[in-house]
Structure formats: structure tokens, C-alpha cells
Amino acid sequence: MSSPEIEALVQSLSRLPGLGPRSARRAVLHLLKRRESTLQPLMKALEAVDTRMTECGTCGNIDTSDPCQICTDPRRDDALLAVVEDVADLWAMDRARLFSGRYHVLGGRLSALDGIGPDDLTIAQLVARVRAGGVTEVVLAMNATMEGQTTLHYIAEQLQDAGVSISTLAHGVPVGGELDYLDEGTIAQALRARRIL
Amino acid sequence: MSSPEIEALVQSLSRLPGLGPRSARRAVLHLLKRRESTLQPLMKALEAVDTRMTECGTCGNIDTSDPCQICTDPRRDDALLAVVEDVADLWAMDRARLFSGRYHVLGGRLSALDGIGPDDLTIAQLVARVRAGGVTEVVLAMNATMEGQTTLHYIAEQLQDAGVSISTLAHGVPVGGELDYLDEGTIAQALRARRIL
């Protein structure tokens, strides 16, 4: 049997999404064989993240400063506010480099199954932020899942009388997507939203 | 964009086998959300492994002591020596709890493609260890791959006149295996090695 130190590391790693016990064990061996080039940099990277990263009190992004770089960037448009479920969604949207406004991270989605209600998300803070003025358009950029869309409609209702325009992301065929591999729902949405050339 | 600290951690994690950049990013978010229950224990586990684990000078196992627990265990049989490619194979064999002898880790397999020759493995040390006496059977427990079997035959040759019996693992249908999902090579081997009931 391998030692308790190894088993503890295997357990810690196998708690990560995407790594089962078997691949965690393989990862540990990989780390052990190349300590200076893999294990020690990983340790340092974890420590840097643990000590330096903090949640932005304004938008919920995770960054080295609070408020975060996005909230303090003077080139961004205060009038545009994108609402996303999670920090991962914020990063994904920002990687697309098209959106130039600010963000608001909900911290999840409404889910009856998981017992997540409006009070578990930062919906009240969002409404307060919008009502405080300065925002003219709120882009509801929830995931195109059942729960994401439920959350979207709930928030749209809450913002109904806030005097801002509310938009959502377009549904359709993803770039590079093949119709044959898409579900009927997506094809129907793409057809409904078809554009005349 | 996410900060350099996050990117460094994503990079470090995505170097692990089994984790691509996308799943590494998901893992980082998972770690960030639950720092006390995931990030900090992972950091501690990595540190414990880095500071405490060492390679056994006798067999090549990785353990907290050198010689390792297996090499110093008085209940194990000195006359039996299993040769494995890697530490992972040693652990896998030891999890089966059937082999009661000692081990020898080669540190890889012969591979013309990867430029790994006999001098890159601990074959000379193995031969010296066997010639030093006390061993009566060497179990060549290489993987059933082309390179594993090449290594096996090479080592068997080196030990030919060492005055020990040399054995290899049996090939056949894995426990729980269905014939329909097995390759012809395995079925042929299992048929050739069939046992009369």
C-alpha cells in the first residue's frame, strides 16, 4: 500500500471536478516524478491564489483587488451591465472580448431541486445596483438551461419597473456547430430567430 | 480576463495527466469557492508529499522512509522478487494483496520510439540485486504492451544465467471481462492457456 501522505493527496485531488480516484493517482505519480517542474509550481500557484485572490464586493468577480479590475476599468461602459450565473461565466464572456460593460455575478441559479431560492443569490444586490442609477441596459446572460432560463425570467420580473432595457443572449446554432449533432430545441430556436440576408 | 495568479494555477493544473485547460479552469473555480475544504487541504497534502516522500534506494518505491516499508517488512519473502515498470504498477500489484515478496521498480520500459534504452532503466541494479543472492524467483510483472513485453524479454535474457527461476504474469480474460469487448489477441492467449476443470 502507498503511504498516508500519498493517499491524502490522491483524495484531495480526486475531489476536483473531472478527476476520479484513478486519474488522481496517476496525477500524483506525475507530480512525484517531476517535483521541481510540477509539484512545487503547483504548490506555489495554489498559495498565490489562496493568499491574493479575493471576491469583488461590487460584482462578485474573483480578483486580486476589491473592487476588481473590471469594476475599476475606466474604459468600460457603466451603462451596460451583464448578469451571469457564475465567475466562470464572467471569464468566458470576457474571453469573447466583445462585451465592454460591467458584470454582476449571481453566485448560482434558482433551483428548486437543490433548494436554491432568490435569497441564496445576489438578486437583491443586483436590483439595488440597477435602481441606484447609471445603468441603461441589463444583459441577462444566464446559461441556456432550464434553471438558467428560470432564473433569467425571475430577474427580468424583478427589474420590470426599474426603467432599464433588459436583453438576453441569442439562442441558435453555435459557431462550428453541425445541425446533425444539435438537439431539436436549438434548431427550432435558430429557425425562429432566422435572419433575412 | 482572470488574473495572472489564476492563469498560473490553471496552467499548473492543466499539466496533470487527465486535466485539460478547460477542466483545469473548472477545478480552479471549485478550489476558489471552497478554499477551506478543498484548496487549503490540497496545498497541505502537496507539501506533505513534497517534504516527506522519498525514493527507496533498494526497490525504487516512493515512501516516507528509505528503505521503504515494503523492503523492511519482515513478513515479506526475500526469495520472491517482482519487477515492475513503474511505482504505479507496484501500488496496483500491492493493492491485489496476493504477492508477498519484494519489488524492483524499473522506472519505465524500453522504448526505441522514446529513446529509452537499458541504461535508462534500473536493469543493471536489478541484475546485481538478483546475483547478490537470496532471490529464488523473479516475477517479471511488466505491462502487457508491446514495449512492456520487449522489456520483459530483455530482462529475462539478462537473468538467464543468474540461477533463479523467472516467471511472468498470466495473460487472459480479465475478471468481469466480456469476450465481445476483448481483442482477438487476449482471447487467443486465454484459449491457449485454458485450464481443464
Tab-separated table of N, CA and C in Angstrom, chain A residues 1-6 8-9 12-13 15-19 22-23 25-33 35 37-43 45-55 61-64 69-70 76 86-89 91 94-95 97, chain B residues 1-6 8-9 12-13 15-19 22-23 25-33 35 37-43 45-55 61-64 69-70 76 86-89 91 94-95 97:
chain	number	residue	atom	x	y	z
A	1	MET	N	0.838	-1.208	0.000
A	1	MET	CA	0.000	0.000	0.000
A	1	MET	C	0.867	1.251	0.000
A	2	SER	N	0.397	2.290	-0.669
A	2	SER	CA	1.144	3.536	-0.637
A	2	SER	C	0.870	4.234	0.699
A	3	SER	N	1.697	5.187	1.023
A	3	SER	CA	1.651	5.796	2.351
A	3	SER	C	0.468	6.747	2.524
A	4	PRO	N	0.147	7.106	3.783
A	4	PRO	CA	-0.989	8.010	4.045
A	4	PRO	C	-0.833	9.374	3.389
A	5	GLU	N	0.414	9.851	3.255
A	5	GLU	CA	0.627	11.159	2.601
A	5	GLU	C	0.129	11.102	1.159
A	6	ILE	N	0.477	10.006	0.470
A	6	ILE	CA	0.054	9.854	-0.919
A	6	ILE	C	-1.467	9.731	-0.980
A	8	ALA	N	-3.660	10.864	1.047
A	8	ALA	CA	-4.297	12.155	1.348
A	8	ALA	C	-4.293	13.042	0.111
A	9	LEU	N	-3.176	13.027	-0.621
A	9	LEU	CA	-3.085	13.859	-1.828
A	9	LEU	C	-4.006	13.325	-2.927
A	12	SER	N	-7.460	14.470	-1.969
A	12	SER	CA	-7.632	15.911	-2.214
A	12	SER	C	-7.834	16.182	-3.696
A	13	LEU	N	-7.017	15.536	-4.529
A	13	LEU	CA	-7.105	15.774	-5.966
A	13	LEU	C	-8.376	15.180	-6.546
A	15	ARG	N	-11.173	15.074	-5.377
A	15	ARG	CA	-12.359	15.892	-5.100
A	15	ARG	C	-12.566	16.960	-6.164
A	16	LEU	N	-11.550	17.193	-6.994
A	16	LEU	CA	-11.696	18.188	-8.066
A	16	LEU	C	-12.632	17.646	-9.139
A	17	PRO	N	-13.435	18.529	-9.743
A	17	PRO	CA	-14.297	18.048	-10.828
A	17	PRO	C	-13.421	17.582	-11.987
A	18	GLY	N	-13.761	16.437	-12.564
A	18	GLY	CA	-13.017	15.956	-13.726
A	18	GLY	C	-11.911	14.979	-13.383
A	19	LEU	N	-11.626	14.802	-12.085
A	19	LEU	CA	-10.589	13.851	-11.695
A	19	LEU	C	-11.186	12.772	-10.794
A	22	ARG	N	-8.766	7.227	-9.864
A	22	ARG	CA	-7.728	6.604	-10.665
A	22	ARG	C	-6.848	7.649	-11.355
A	23	SER	N	-7.495	8.672	-11.934
A	23	SER	CA	-6.687	9.686	-12.601
A	23	SER	C	-5.973	10.559	-11.563
A	25	ARG	N	-4.639	9.401	-8.852
A	25	ARG	CA	-3.458	8.623	-8.506
A	25	ARG	C	-2.376	8.785	-9.584
A	26	ARG	N	-2.821	8.771	-10.832
A	26	ARG	CA	-1.879	8.965	-11.917
A	26	ARG	C	-1.253	10.365	-11.837
A	27	ALA	N	-2.093	11.359	-11.491
A	27	ALA	CA	-1.603	12.728	-11.371
A	27	ALA	C	-0.572	12.828	-10.248
A	28	VAL	N	-0.818	12.141	-9.145
A	28	VAL	CA	0.113	12.192	-8.014
A	28	VAL	C	1.473	11.624	-8.416
A	29	LEU	N	1.451	10.522	-9.149
A	29	LEU	CA	2.713	9.934	-9.598
A	29	LEU	C	3.447	10.872	-10.534
A	30	HIS	N	2.676	11.530	-11.393
A	30	HIS	CA	3.242	12.514	-12.297
A	30	HIS	C	3.919	13.627	-11.487
A	31	LEU	N	3.239	14.093	-10.442
A	31	LEU	CA	3.779	15.159	-9.601
A	31	LEU	C	5.040	14.695	-8.875
A	32	LEU	N	5.024	13.447	-8.413
A	32	LEU	CA	6.154	12.923	-7.639
A	32	LEU	C	7.399	12.767	-8.497
A	33	LYS	N	7.173	12.418	-9.771
A	33	LYS	CA	8.326	12.173	-10.627
A	33	LYS	C	8.998	13.465	-11.045
A	35	ARG	N	9.060	16.736	-9.359
A	35	ARG	CA	8.693	17.645	-8.265
A	35	ARG	C	8.987	19.093	-8.588
A	37	SER	N	9.428	20.625	-11.406
A	37	SER	CA	8.752	21.260	-12.543
A	37	SER	C	7.232	21.185	-12.429
A	38	THR	N	6.687	20.342	-11.553
A	38	THR	CA	5.222	20.261	-11.459
A	38	THR	C	4.695	20.445	-10.038
A	39	LEU	N	5.201	19.663	-9.090
A	39	LEU	CA	4.632	19.709	-7.743
A	39	LEU	C	4.872	21.062	-7.080
A	40	GLN	N	6.112	21.518	-7.125
A	40	GLN	CA	6.406	22.764	-6.427
A	40	GLN	C	5.742	23.988	-7.085
A	41	PRO	N	5.727	24.083	-8.429
A	41	PRO	CA	4.983	25.192	-9.035
A	41	PRO	C	3.490	25.145	-8.706
A	42	LEU	N	2.923	23.937	-8.654
A	42	LEU	CA	1.500	23.818	-8.322
A	42	LEU	C	1.247	24.325	-6.904
A	43	MET	N	2.151	23.953	-5.981
A	43	MET	CA	2.025	24.371	-4.593
A	43	MET	C	2.059	25.893	-4.499
A	45	ALA	N	1.476	28.055	-6.907
A	45	ALA	CA	0.325	28.664	-7.577
A	45	ALA	C	-0.903	28.631	-6.677
A	46	LEU	N	-1.068	27.529	-5.944
A	46	LEU	CA	-2.205	27.411	-5.024
A	46	LEU	C	-2.075	28.440	-3.907
A	47	GLU	N	-0.870	28.589	-3.399
A	47	GLU	CA	-0.654	29.519	-2.306
A	47	GLU	C	-0.918	30.949	-2.762
A	48	ALA	N	-0.442	31.287	-3.976
A	48	ALA	CA	-0.648	32.638	-4.504
A	48	ALA	C	-2.137	32.927	-4.625
A	49	VAL	N	-2.883	31.935	-5.121
A	49	VAL	CA	-4.325	32.108	-5.274
A	49	VAL	C	-4.985	32.244	-3.907
A	50	ASP	N	-4.554	31.408	-2.959
A	50	ASP	CA	-5.176	31.430	-1.635
A	50	ASP	C	-4.927	32.746	-0.915
A	51	THR	N	-3.711	33.283	-1.031
A	51	THR	CA	-3.412	34.488	-0.271
A	51	THR	C	-3.851	35.756	-0.989
A	52	ARG	N	-3.801	35.743	-2.336
A	52	ARG	CA	-4.025	37.008	-3.038
A	52	ARG	C	-5.415	37.213	-3.618
A	53	MET	N	-6.138	36.117	-3.910
A	53	MET	CA	-7.400	36.293	-4.606
A	53	MET	C	-8.529	36.612	-3.628
A	54	THR	N	-9.359	37.543	-4.025
A	54	THR	CA	-10.474	37.926	-3.171
A	54	THR	C	-11.707	38.196	-4.032
A	55	GLU	N	-12.879	38.168	-3.405
A	55	GLU	CA	-14.100	38.387	-4.161
A	55	GLU	C	-14.373	39.879	-4.244
A	61	ASN	N	-16.855	39.123	-8.948
A	61	ASN	CA	-15.715	38.543	-9.645
A	61	ASN	C	-14.637	38.167	-8.632
A	62	ILE	N	-13.748	37.272	-9.010
A	62	ILE	CA	-12.627	36.934	-8.135
A	62	ILE	C	-11.370	37.534	-8.741
A	63	ASP	N	-10.688	38.355	-7.958
A	63	ASP	CA	-9.544	39.092	-8.480
A	63	ASP	C	-8.593	39.398	-7.329
A	64	THR	N	-7.453	40.033	-7.674
A	64	THR	CA	-6.503	40.379	-6.615
A	64	THR	C	-6.900	41.657	-5.876
A	69	GLN	N	-10.545	44.572	-11.192
A	69	GLN	CA	-10.045	45.324	-12.350
A	69	GLN	C	-11.146	45.715	-13.323
A	70	ILE	N	-12.140	44.851	-13.461
A	70	ILE	CA	-13.225	45.144	-14.401
A	70	ILE	C	-14.078	46.291	-13.862
A	76	ARG	N	-14.499	50.943	-19.445
A	76	ARG	CA	-15.718	50.150	-19.565
A	76	ARG	C	-16.961	51.024	-19.372
A	86	ASP	N	-22.217	32.608	-12.785
A	86	ASP	CA	-21.015	32.245	-12.048
A	86	ASP	C	-19.797	33.008	-12.526
A	87	VAL	N	-18.744	33.002	-11.713
A	87	VAL	CA	-17.492	33.662	-12.099
A	87	VAL	C	-16.950	33.045	-13.395
A	88	ALA	N	-17.125	31.724	-13.546
A	88	ALA	CA	-16.656	31.057	-14.767
A	88	ALA	C	-17.332	31.648	-15.995
A	89	ASP	N	-18.616	32.001	-15.869
A	89	ASP	CA	-19.352	32.584	-16.987
A	89	ASP	C	-18.833	33.988	-17.292
A	91	TRP	N	-15.768	35.026	-16.799
A	91	TRP	CA	-14.491	34.866	-17.508
A	91	TRP	C	-14.722	34.430	-18.953
A	94	ASP	N	-15.843	37.349	-20.886
A	94	ASP	CA	-14.772	38.316	-21.067
A	94	ASP	C	-13.735	37.830	-22.066
A	95	ARG	N	-13.569	36.503	-22.162
A	95	ARG	CA	-12.637	35.968	-23.158
A	95	ARG	C	-13.121	36.272	-24.579
A	97	ARG	N	-14.249	39.013	-25.537
A	97	ARG	CA	-13.774	40.381	-25.800
A	97	ARG	C	-14.752	41.225	-26.608
B	1	MET	N	-10.720	39.393	-18.278
B	1	MET	CA	-9.726	38.323	-18.126
B	1	MET	C	-9.490	38.036	-16.652
B	2	SER	N	-9.221	36.792	-16.337
B	2	SER	CA	-8.893	36.464	-14.958
B	2	SER	C	-7.424	36.812	-14.713
B	3	SER	N	-7.069	36.928	-13.467
B	3	SER	CA	-5.749	37.451	-13.099
B	3	SER	C	-4.630	36.445	-13.349
B	4	PRO	N	-3.373	36.920	-13.358
B	4	PRO	CA	-2.224	36.033	-13.606
B	4	PRO	C	-2.120	34.897	-12.584
B	5	GLU	N	-2.517	35.157	-11.348
B	5	GLU	CA	-2.456	34.105	-10.328
B	5	GLU	C	-3.341	32.935	-10.728
B	6	ILE	N	-4.555	33.253	-11.191
B	6	ILE	CA	-5.488	32.219	-11.617
B	6	ILE	C	-4.927	31.489	-12.830
B	8	ALA	N	-1.874	31.117	-13.727
B	8	ALA	CA	-0.729	30.276	-13.347
B	8	ALA	C	-1.223	28.963	-12.751
B	9	LEU	N	-2.260	29.049	-11.931
B	9	LEU	CA	-2.790	27.828	-11.309
B	9	LEU	C	-3.465	26.940	-12.351
B	12	SER	N	-0.658	25.219	-14.169
B	12	SER	CA	-0.059	24.170	-13.338
B	12	SER	C	-0.945	22.935	-13.313
B	13	LEU	N	-2.232	23.153	-13.144
B	13	LEU	CA	-3.149	22.016	-13.057
B	13	LEU	C	-3.321	21.335	-14.406
B	15	ARG	N	-1.270	20.777	-16.557
B	15	ARG	CA	-0.133	19.916	-16.902
B	15	ARG	C	-0.310	18.511	-16.345
B	16	LEU	N	-1.264	18.330	-15.442
B	16	LEU	CA	-1.505	16.987	-14.894
B	16	LEU	C	-2.165	16.113	-15.953
B	17	PRO	N	-1.820	14.829	-15.980
B	17	PRO	CA	-2.486	13.950	-16.939
B	17	PRO	C	-3.970	13.865	-16.600
B	18	GLY	N	-4.804	13.948	-17.599
B	18	GLY	CA	-6.240	13.818	-17.365
B	18	GLY	C	-6.962	15.139	-17.201
B	19	LEU	N	-6.199	16.250	-17.088
B	19	LEU	CA	-6.849	17.558	-16.942
B	19	LEU	C	-6.436	18.464	-18.099
B	22	ARG	N	-9.570	23.367	-19.966
B	22	ARG	CA	-10.941	23.690	-19.612
B	22	ARG	C	-11.320	23.092	-18.256
B	23	SER	N	-10.962	21.833	-18.050
B	23	SER	CA	-11.310	21.225	-16.773
B	23	SER	C	-10.424	21.783	-15.655
B	25	ARG	N	-9.555	24.884	-15.451
B	25	ARG	CA	-10.215	26.140	-15.084
B	25	ARG	C	-11.410	25.860	-14.168
B	26	ARG	N	-12.160	24.814	-14.509
B	26	ARG	CA	-13.295	24.449	-13.668
B	26	ARG	C	-12.815	24.035	-12.269
B	27	ALA	N	-11.689	23.307	-12.242
B	27	ALA	CA	-11.136	22.853	-10.964
B	27	ALA	C	-10.701	24.050	-10.112
B	28	VAL	N	-10.110	25.059	-10.769
B	28	VAL	CA	-9.651	26.240	-10.032
B	28	VAL	C	-10.837	26.958	-9.398
B	29	LEU	N	-11.929	27.074	-10.156
B	29	LEU	CA	-13.116	27.729	-9.601
B	29	LEU	C	-13.675	26.945	-8.431
B	30	HIS	N	-13.642	25.632	-8.560
B	30	HIS	CA	-14.086	24.757	-7.478
B	30	HIS	C	-13.229	25.009	-6.235
B	31	LEU	N	-11.913	25.113	-6.434
B	31	LEU	CA	-10.994	25.346	-5.317
B	31	LEU	C	-11.229	26.717	-4.696
B	32	LEU	N	-11.505	27.711	-5.547
B	32	LEU	CA	-11.689	29.078	-5.051
B	32	LEU	C	-12.958	29.218	-4.223
B	33	LYS	N	-13.970	28.469	-4.611
B	33	LYS	CA	-15.251	28.591	-3.917
B	33	LYS	C	-15.224	27.931	-2.554
B	35	ARG	N	-12.368	27.258	-0.320
B	35	ARG	CA	-10.947	27.291	-0.005
B	35	ARG	C	-10.594	26.417	1.181
B	37	SER	N	-12.134	23.900	2.532
B	37	SER	CA	-12.360	22.458	2.441
B	37	SER	C	-11.651	21.811	1.261
B	38	THR	N	-11.182	22.610	0.297
B	38	THR	CA	-10.502	21.981	-0.842
B	38	THR	C	-9.110	22.557	-1.123
B	39	LEU	N	-9.018	23.878	-1.275
B	39	LEU	CA	-7.736	24.462	-1.682
B	39	LEU	C	-6.672	24.261	-0.605
B	40	GLN	N	-7.023	24.612	0.639
B	40	GLN	CA	-6.018	24.520	1.698
B	40	GLN	C	-5.604	23.082	2.006
B	41	PRO	N	-6.565	22.123	2.060
B	41	PRO	CA	-6.126	20.727	2.249
B	41	PRO	C	-5.242	20.221	1.109
B	42	LEU	N	-5.547	20.644	-0.126
B	42	LEU	CA	-4.739	20.216	-1.268
B	42	LEU	C	-3.316	20.747	-1.132
B	43	MET	N	-3.213	22.028	-0.706
B	43	MET	CA	-1.911	22.643	-0.511
B	43	MET	C	-1.114	21.871	0.536
B	45	ALA	N	-1.566	18.780	1.518
B	45	ALA	CA	-1.260	17.418	1.069
B	45	ALA	C	-0.059	17.430	0.125
B	46	LEU	N	0.004	18.450	-0.742
B	46	LEU	CA	1.138	18.567	-1.664
B	46	LEU	C	2.427	18.804	-0.890
B	47	GLU	N	2.335	19.663	0.131
B	47	GLU	CA	3.520	19.974	0.917
B	47	GLU	C	4.006	18.732	1.658
B	48	ALA	N	3.076	17.979	2.234
B	48	ALA	CA	3.445	16.768	2.974
B	48	ALA	C	4.148	15.793	2.047
B	49	VAL	N	3.604	15.650	0.833
B	49	VAL	CA	4.215	14.729	-0.121
B	49	VAL	C	5.598	15.233	-0.518
B	50	ASP	N	5.699	16.544	-0.765
B	50	ASP	CA	6.975	17.094	-1.215
B	50	ASP	C	8.050	16.960	-0.141
B	51	THR	N	7.688	17.207	1.116
B	51	THR	CA	8.717	17.189	2.156
B	51	THR	C	8.997	15.784	2.671
B	52	ARG	N	7.979	14.918	2.687
B	52	ARG	CA	8.179	13.633	3.362
B	52	ARG	C	8.478	12.446	2.458
B	53	MET	N	8.020	12.511	1.195
B	53	MET	CA	8.162	11.323	0.358
B	53	MET	C	9.543	11.244	-0.277
B	54	THR	N	10.089	10.066	-0.278
B	54	THR	CA	11.406	9.877	-0.864
B	54	THR	C	11.443	8.553	-1.612
B	55	GLU	N	12.414	8.412	-2.515
B	55	GLU	CA	12.501	7.184	-3.284
B	55	GLU	C	13.311	6.162	-2.510
B	61	ASN	N	10.529	2.197	-4.838
B	61	ASN	CA	9.204	2.614	-4.371
B	61	ASN	C	9.302	4.038	-3.822
B	62	ILE	N	8.163	4.715	-3.745
B	62	ILE	CA	8.158	6.046	-3.134
B	62	ILE	C	7.457	5.940	-1.784
B	63	ASP	N	8.142	6.318	-0.739
B	63	ASP	CA	7.621	6.125	0.611
B	63	ASP	C	8.200	7.192	1.537
B	64	THR	N	7.775	7.193	2.792
B	64	THR	CA	8.311	8.167	3.749
B	64	THR	C	9.673	7.744	4.289
B	69	GLN	N	8.787	0.794	3.483
B	69	GLN	CA	8.083	-0.157	4.356
B	69	GLN	C	8.049	-1.563	3.775
B	70	ILE	N	7.964	-1.668	2.463
B	70	ILE	CA	7.888	-2.999	1.852
B	70	ILE	C	9.246	-3.692	1.972
B	76	ARG	N	7.610	-10.209	4.760
B	76	ARG	CA	7.672	-10.446	3.318
B	76	ARG	C	8.800	-11.416	2.968
B	86	ASP	N	6.769	0.629	-13.172
B	86	ASP	CA	6.596	1.915	-12.520
B	86	ASP	C	6.079	1.774	-11.093
B	87	VAL	N	6.229	2.838	-10.308
B	87	VAL	CA	5.718	2.827	-8.942
B	87	VAL	C	4.214	2.562	-8.943
B	88	ALA	N	3.510	3.119	-9.941
B	88	ALA	CA	2.060	2.908	-10.022
B	88	ALA	C	1.745	1.417	-10.136
B	89	ASP	N	2.582	0.684	-10.862
B	89	ASP	CA	2.358	-0.752	-11.023
B	89	ASP	C	2.618	-1.481	-9.713
B	91	TRP	N	2.156	-0.237	-6.730
B	91	TRP	CA	0.979	0.013	-5.886
B	91	TRP	C	-0.212	-0.821	-6.335
B	94	ASP	N	0.308	-4.281	-5.244
B	94	ASP	CA	0.194	-4.424	-3.801
B	94	ASP	C	-1.254	-4.307	-3.338
B	95	ARG	N	-2.056	-3.569	-4.099
B	95	ARG	CA	-3.482	-3.478	-3.745
B	95	ARG	C	-4.163	-4.833	-3.918
B	97	ARG	N	-3.028	-7.538	-2.954
B	97	ARG	CA	-2.749	-8.239	-1.691
B	97	ARG	C	-2.496	-9.737	-1.862
